[in-house]
Amino acid sequence: MKTDLPQSFRRLEYRPPVYTFDQVELDIALDPARTIIKSRIEVLPGKSFEAGAPLVLVGQELEFVSLRINGEAHRHFELTPEFLTIHSLPNEGRDKFFVEIICVCVPEKNTSLMGLYVSNGNFFTQCEAEGFRKITYFLDRPDVMERYRVTLRAREAECPVLLSNGNLLISEKLPNGWHSATWEDPFPKPSYLFALVAGKLECIEETITTSSGAQKLLQIWVEPHDLKKTRHAMDSLIASIHWDEKRFGLELDLERFMIVAVGDFNMGAMENKGLNIFNTKFVLAQPETATDADFANIESVVAHEYFHNWTGNRVTCQDWFQLSLKEGLTVFRDQEFSADQMGSESGRAVKRIEDVRLLRQLQFPEDAGPMAHPIRPDEYQEISNFYTVTVYEKGSEVVRMYQTLLGKDGFRKGMDLYFKRHDGQAVTCDDFLMAMADANGRDLTQFRNWYSQAGTPRVKVQEHYDPSKKQYQITLIQSCAPSAGQPEKKPFHIPLKMRLITKGNNQVEQLLELTQANQSWTFDSIDERPVLSMNRNFSAPIHLDFEQSEADLLTLFSSDDDPFNRWEAAQRLAMQMILNNRLPDEKLINAYRNLLLDPKLDPAFKELALTLPAESYLYEQCASVDPQKIFAARRAFRREIAKQLQLEWAALYQQMQTPGPFKSDAVDVGKRALKNLALSMLLEANKDVWAPMAVNQYRIADNMTERYAALAGLVIHGTREAKDCLIDFFERFANDALVIDKWFGLQSSRPPVDGLEPTLSDVKKLREHPAFKMNNPNRVRSVIHAFCSNNPASFHQVDGSGYEFWADSVLALDSINPQVAARLARALDRWRLFSQPYQDKMKASLERVAACPTLSPDTREVVGKALGN
């Protein structure tokens, strides 16, 4: 009996390539129905070379045409749907030889959006992680780095613009209305960084001068009607380039740098060398159509992809197990850039809180679920499933801990040594760690455990104060729950910033390095029992198990000088009360009131402090989750805050107005955030009284932030006015795909409201809407993902209807775009955390998907791990 077991790849089985490539020449004749790719590859013996070994190339969904070796036809090969194996190589492969291959692909039928595909009549590529094999037969692995010379040919009327990596060498007119462009990238790169773009596009461009005095051309290419929405992305790119020069001494190394936006894209963006391809969501913005969050995300993602030019492109990964080497490091870099762009220390604190909130809402659950893995995984079946918040966001926190341990200057020394040693190489996480250690003379051996162990460490805090000796002692006990293949965990090296808060307020911040399972510190000359402020600025990505009294938490909330821990105290107070089904008491209400009225605090910080812990984070604090009970307790807690502080919310709504022309600076962004929270709270307190004010804000708003916030308040609170405003919103922005994504996403995210139909009824109608497209990832995310992953109270229904919808959607998507389907599949991977009857109904839906005989490997891995297979 034949069994198709999934193939697993293991880190410890890595073997260097038998052959490697040097120069690659591609000639690509673009046609939606039949693109012809001619490749000429210079092949050399690799690090694992064995005389007589065949050259094994990978290819998928390709039509093979011909093969030549050193200019002569070669017939000694085997061809399968995934491999081209070439035998009888010249001189048994000992010397350099040239392979020429002609093959064909069909871009217009490529719905996976991996490899070469067509979107709105234009050609685009996405090659990370393994998409290049859909373009031609190749050594499609990151440790094979080659120089490219690429000639693109197309009908000029259909594709007037032809772009690829590197520098433009020549453009030519060809017979029969065709034309060509030849590009050369002088820097070796792996195939996953290859890119081409062709079509009817226009660009905004700027010329800048780098720190060395070199002139560089910057271009952002979009469809013509979107050109007016590119200024913010260009400003973000320029700021990123200058910041990287100043902070890390890294300069743009090509004559030009290009960004291209496309509406059909699986990811946020891709850092192809010199030709970054972006989802339109992270390029296009103007105040009328993009929110403050959109502007911030564009700045962050543009920076992230540009920073990859060095951390990912110039120095890349030896294998895909090292993915966090480039992604975690580059997320850290873009977080630091965005924090600096805030323009103040309080702004940096707001950015830090936002980053940690994302980590705890998304990554902590992943660490505790069946897909848990270290930031450097030991095994995978489909690498596309490991572009995760663990690799990215937790990876960033691991990089940040280097800076905490070594200091900002020490971290820079480590970065400098890393580039000095490894520029132009494909390396490992260990290489990065050694650069940090060697540059600073530190033994970081134990720090490796962050790379090899899955799960979020838990640190238990025990404190003891002896008034007679005026001594205060802290004992820290670390542990980490078992995970797949790791029943026992070694102690982590955990840097913990702490401070003792007393009435005298004279204790300074200190850094504790927790390296043992159980470790104590004693502090002398402490005149009174202090309040401990621990893990300040979230210095380590841990669960802090610290049973502080409500009085101590109120002290931290009211007076801690560390903004993160002040916010954290508010979160812990709210969380404890919500999980115990308690309403906020008078002391907490007064603390909230004092914070709102404090003129010294940034509006952005106030908005964060009054935003309650997300339902998904509350789930992680429970042994067995009843989602409806948690939703009801959280909603009642919020409503009480809204009612008790109704006068303050009304006053803040007026005080936080931002008259004059729209500005996206940190001050106005913070004011709008607090104003919109105030509006939401007023609707929470009494929607009938305050709905007219929300409608007025919707009607007169001159920016999307305020218009969308008003609409969201009306929809989420189930007001009578919501329907008419939704109709108006669609009619206003029917021709703007990204805004219509917001329209879809808002309705799919509506929580349960008494007197209204279940949200699932609306979602099913939205799936049938003429503007919904199942083959567009953005539209799928705005409807299906928004409901299944971001709307827990509506998704988790006792009758299991949400899970049945999830199964239908996963199966429908899987045949179109396996990557998008696999992402959706993860909505049920924590099914064991829930109480009955939710648990059984989730399992039944998972088993239904798993039983599909044609399920893609991407989705099968996620569902299989969820079920424990």
PDB file of N, CA and C in Angstrom, residues 366 369-373 385-386 388 390 826 829 861-862 865-866:
ATOM      1  N   GLU A 366       1.478  31.528  19.090  1.00  0.00           N
ATOM      2  CA  GLU A 366       2.197  30.603  18.215  1.00  0.00           C
ATOM      3  C   GLU A 366       3.201  29.787  19.021  1.00  0.00           C
ATOM      4  N   GLY A 369       1.470  26.869  20.702  1.00  0.00           N
ATOM      5  CA  GLY A 369       0.623  26.010  19.885  1.00  0.00           C
ATOM      6  C   GLY A 369       1.392  24.930  19.153  1.00  0.00           C
ATOM      7  N   PRO A 370       0.694  24.180  18.291  1.00  0.00           N
ATOM      8  CA  PRO A 370       1.321  23.061  17.583  1.00  0.00           C
ATOM      9  C   PRO A 370       2.325  23.489  16.522  1.00  0.00           C
ATOM     10  N   MET A 371       2.283  24.745  16.091  1.00  0.00           N
ATOM     11  CA  MET A 371       3.250  25.243  15.116  1.00  0.00           C
ATOM     12  C   MET A 371       4.449  25.921  15.788  1.00  0.00           C
ATOM     13  N   ALA A 372       4.589  25.739  17.109  1.00  0.00           N
ATOM     14  CA  ALA A 372       5.718  26.342  17.827  1.00  0.00           C
ATOM     15  C   ALA A 372       7.038  25.856  17.246  1.00  0.00           C
ATOM     16  N   HIS A 373       7.973  26.772  17.109  1.00  0.00           N
ATOM     17  CA  HIS A 373       9.302  26.429  16.602  1.00  0.00           C
ATOM     18  C   HIS A 373      10.286  27.477  17.081  1.00  0.00           C
ATOM     19  N   ASN A 385       5.534  28.018   5.185  1.00  0.00           N
ATOM     20  CA  ASN A 385       4.826  28.026   6.462  1.00  0.00           C
ATOM     21  C   ASN A 385       5.673  28.568   7.604  1.00  0.00           C
ATOM     22  N   PHE A 386       6.947  28.866   7.337  1.00  0.00           N
ATOM     23  CA  PHE A 386       7.818  29.343   8.407  1.00  0.00           C
ATOM     24  C   PHE A 386       8.183  30.818   8.248  1.00  0.00           C
ATOM     25  N   THR A 388       6.957  33.302   9.747  1.00  0.00           N
ATOM     26  CA  THR A 388       6.050  33.406  10.885  1.00  0.00           C
ATOM     27  C   THR A 388       6.411  34.579  11.788  1.00  0.00           C
ATOM     28  N   THR A 390       7.156  34.212  14.758  1.00  0.00           N
ATOM     29  CA  THR A 390       8.289  33.758  15.560  1.00  0.00           C
ATOM     30  C   THR A 390       9.596  34.132  14.878  1.00  0.00           C
ATOM     31  N   ARG A 826      -4.351  28.274   9.896  1.00  0.00           N
ATOM     32  CA  ARG A 826      -3.832  28.429  11.252  1.00  0.00           C
ATOM     33  C   ARG A 826      -4.839  29.017  12.221  1.00  0.00           C
ATOM     34  N   ASP A 829      -5.463  26.274  14.783  1.00  0.00           N
ATOM     35  CA  ASP A 829      -4.387  25.414  15.280  1.00  0.00           C
ATOM     36  C   ASP A 829      -4.323  25.352  16.807  1.00  0.00           C
ATOM     37  N   GLU A 861       0.531  20.493   6.010  1.00  0.00           N
ATOM     38  CA  GLU A 861       1.452  20.577   7.145  1.00  0.00           C
ATOM     39  C   GLU A 861       0.794  21.274   8.330  1.00  0.00           C
ATOM     40  N   VAL A 862       0.114  22.393   8.087  1.00  0.00           N
ATOM     41  CA  VAL A 862      -0.512  23.155   9.167  1.00  0.00           C
ATOM     42  C   VAL A 862      -1.618  22.339   9.833  1.00  0.00           C
ATOM     43  N   LYS A 865      -0.209  19.232  11.762  1.00  0.00           N
ATOM     44  CA  LYS A 865       0.389  19.565  13.051  1.00  0.00           C
ATOM     45  C   LYS A 865      -0.677  19.965  14.066  1.00  0.00           C
ATOM     46  N   ALA A 866      -1.716  20.652  13.599  1.00  0.00           N
ATOM     47  CA  ALA A 866      -2.795  21.026  14.505  1.00  0.00           C
ATOM     48  C   ALA A 866      -3.471  19.791  15.102  1.00  0.00           C
TER      49      ALA A 866
END
